[in-house]
């Protein structure tokens, strides 16, 4: 009975210490990082820390549960793949067995690709083939007047 009380007291102290370290920790460090939007936009992350990503303050993915909603396509193996290239926020918390040892806020910025095939279809990026089609349409339309 006395051993059970000591064990309960020990767990309470340990749990309280962990809570105290979260509440008493220093200011959350804010950093920014970029990722490539070429191919499938993918953000790599440290699997030893817990990551929660959000878009406009709405959670979209959580590393420890594997939960993932749009624009997240999949998460696992230290990487999150996105459906679209978008800017995201992440809260990263690293712990040891007892307490939080680090916490930071990361702003992820997607780097667009200049040679990306999907960008070629964007307005104003039709290349020489698009210019030839426009020239043919203009001469064909105005050539019969």
Short mmCIF file of C-alpha atoms in Angstrom, two decimals:
data_model
loop_
_atom_site.label_atom_id
_atom_site.label_comp_id
_atom_site.label_asym_id
_atom_site.label_seq_id
_atom_site.Cartn_x
_atom_site.Cartn_y
_atom_site.Cartn_z
CA UNK A 1 0.00 0.00 0.00
CA UNK A 2 2.83 2.40 0.89
CA UNK A 3 4.65 1.48 -2.35
CA UNK A 4 1.51 2.29 -4.37
CA UNK A 5 1.30 5.70 -2.68
CA UNK A 6 4.97 6.39 -3.44
CA UNK A 7 4.46 5.36 -7.06
CA UNK A 8 1.41 7.62 -7.41
CA UNK A 9 3.29 10.51 -5.80
CA UNK A 10 6.28 9.89 -8.10
CA UNK A 11 4.09 9.91 -11.22
CA UNK A 12 2.31 13.06 -10.04
CA UNK A 13 5.61 14.82 -9.49
CA UNK A 14 6.91 13.63 -12.86
CA UNK A 15 3.71 14.67 -14.68
CA UNK A 16 3.69 17.99 -12.85
CA UNK A 17 7.30 18.62 -13.83
CA UNK A 18 6.45 18.00 -17.47
CA UNK A 19 3.54 20.41 -17.27
CA UNK A 20 5.71 22.95 -15.51
CA UNK A 21 8.30 22.80 -18.24
CA UNK A 22 5.69 23.49 -20.91
CA UNK A 23 4.18 26.39 -18.99
CA UNK A 24 7.52 27.74 -17.85
CA UNK A 25 9.36 27.41 -21.14
CA UNK A 26 10.88 30.40 -22.84
CA UNK A 27 9.32 32.19 -25.78
CA UNK A 28 8.55 30.02 -28.81
CA UNK A 29 11.22 30.54 -31.47
CA UNK A 30 9.86 31.59 -34.88
CA UNK A 31 11.67 30.59 -38.06
CA UNK A 32 10.90 30.40 -41.75
CA UNK A 33 11.74 27.72 -44.28
CA UNK A 34 11.04 27.17 -47.96
CA UNK A 35 10.25 24.03 -49.91
CA UNK A 36 10.24 23.24 -53.61
CA UNK A 37 6.96 23.13 -55.50
CA UNK A 38 8.55 21.27 -58.44
CA UNK A 39 6.84 17.94 -59.08
CA UNK A 40 4.90 16.92 -55.97
CA UNK A 41 5.31 19.66 -53.34
CA UNK A 42 6.92 17.91 -50.34
CA UNK A 43 7.99 19.17 -46.91
CA UNK A 44 10.54 17.05 -45.02
CA UNK A 45 10.42 16.96 -41.22
CA UNK A 46 12.22 15.51 -38.19
CA UNK A 47 10.32 12.37 -37.12
CA UNK A 48 11.62 12.70 -33.54
CA UNK A 49 9.53 15.84 -32.96
CA UNK A 50 5.77 16.36 -33.13
CA UNK A 51 4.60 18.58 -36.00
CA UNK A 52 1.18 20.15 -36.46
CA UNK A 53 0.66 22.03 -39.74
CA UNK A 54 -2.04 24.61 -40.32
CA UNK A 55 -3.36 26.75 -43.14
CA UNK A 56 -5.03 30.00 -42.08
CA UNK A 57 -5.21 28.74 -38.46
CA UNK A 58 -7.00 25.53 -39.54
CA UNK A 59 -5.08 22.29 -38.79
CA UNK A 60 -4.37 20.21 -41.90
CA UNK A 61 -1.86 17.57 -40.72
CA UNK A 62 -0.35 16.03 -37.60
CA UNK A 63 2.84 13.96 -37.71
CA UNK A 64 2.19 11.68 -34.74
CA UNK A 65 -1.34 10.66 -35.77
CA UNK A 66 -0.82 10.71 -39.53
CA UNK A 67 -3.98 12.82 -39.84
CA UNK A 68 -4.04 14.68 -43.15
CA UNK A 69 -6.68 16.84 -44.91
CA UNK A 70 -6.50 19.05 -48.03
CA UNK A 71 -4.12 20.52 -49.11
CA UNK A 72 -2.15 17.68 -47.48
CA UNK A 73 -2.02 14.63 -49.76
CA UNK A 74 -0.09 12.22 -47.51
CA UNK A 75 2.15 12.21 -44.46
CA UNK A 76 4.67 9.64 -43.26
CA UNK A 77 8.30 8.62 -43.30
CA UNK A 78 9.48 12.11 -42.41
CA UNK A 79 7.71 13.86 -45.29
CA UNK A 80 4.39 15.53 -46.01
CA UNK A 81 3.26 15.72 -49.65
CA UNK A 82 0.81 18.42 -50.69
CA UNK A 83 -1.80 18.63 -53.45
CA UNK A 84 -0.91 22.27 -54.13
CA UNK A 85 1.95 24.63 -53.47
CA UNK A 86 0.86 26.80 -50.56
CA UNK A 87 2.33 28.63 -47.59
CA UNK A 88 1.80 26.81 -44.27
CA UNK A 89 2.52 27.24 -40.57
CA UNK A 90 3.80 24.45 -38.34
CA UNK A 91 4.15 24.09 -34.60
CA UNK A 92 7.07 21.80 -33.79
CA UNK A 93 7.45 20.34 -30.29
CA UNK A 94 10.39 18.15 -29.31
CA UNK A 95 10.35 16.24 -26.01
CA UNK A 96 12.41 13.75 -24.10
CA UNK A 97 10.79 11.19 -21.78
CA UNK A 98 9.91 13.81 -19.16
CA UNK A 99 9.68 17.32 -20.56
CA UNK A 100 9.50 19.57 -23.59
CA UNK A 101 13.05 20.34 -24.71
CA UNK A 102 12.24 22.58 -27.66
CA UNK A 103 9.34 24.29 -29.35
CA UNK A 104 9.29 26.43 -32.46
CA UNK A 105 6.89 27.91 -34.97
CA UNK A 106 7.86 27.47 -38.62
CA UNK A 107 6.42 29.43 -41.55
CA UNK A 108 6.85 27.32 -44.71
CA UNK A 109 6.96 29.16 -48.04
CA UNK A 110 6.50 27.27 -51.30
CA UNK A 111 9.10 28.07 -54.01
CA UNK A 112 7.50 28.10 -57.45
CA UNK A 113 9.30 26.41 -60.35
CA UNK A 114 10.16 28.49 -63.40
CA UNK A 115 10.43 25.46 -65.70
CA UNK A 116 7.42 23.62 -64.26
CA UNK A 117 5.10 22.13 -66.93
CA UNK A 118 2.03 23.26 -64.98
CA UNK A 119 3.29 26.86 -65.14
CA UNK A 120 3.54 26.70 -68.96
CA UNK A 121 -0.24 26.53 -69.21
CA UNK A 122 -0.61 29.67 -67.11
CA UNK A 123 -1.80 32.82 -68.92
CA UNK A 124 1.08 34.60 -70.62
CA UNK A 125 3.36 31.53 -70.60
CA UNK A 126 2.48 29.80 -73.85
CA UNK A 127 5.95 29.90 -75.39
CA UNK A 128 6.71 30.06 -79.13
CA UNK A 129 3.96 27.57 -80.07
CA UNK A 130 1.36 29.85 -78.51
CA UNK A 131 2.80 32.83 -80.36
CA UNK A 132 2.60 30.96 -83.69
CA UNK A 133 -1.05 30.04 -83.04
CA UNK A 134 -1.92 33.65 -82.29
CA UNK A 135 -0.11 34.81 -85.44
CA UNK A 136 -1.93 32.21 -87.56
CA UNK A 137 -5.29 33.19 -86.11
CA UNK A 138 -4.65 36.89 -86.75
CA UNK A 139 -3.45 36.41 -90.35
CA UNK A 140 -6.20 33.92 -91.11
CA UNK A 141 -8.91 36.20 -89.76
CA UNK A 142 -7.60 39.40 -91.31
CA UNK A 143 -6.17 37.87 -94.48
CA UNK A 144 -9.64 37.39 -96.08
CA UNK A 145 -10.81 41.03 -95.84
#
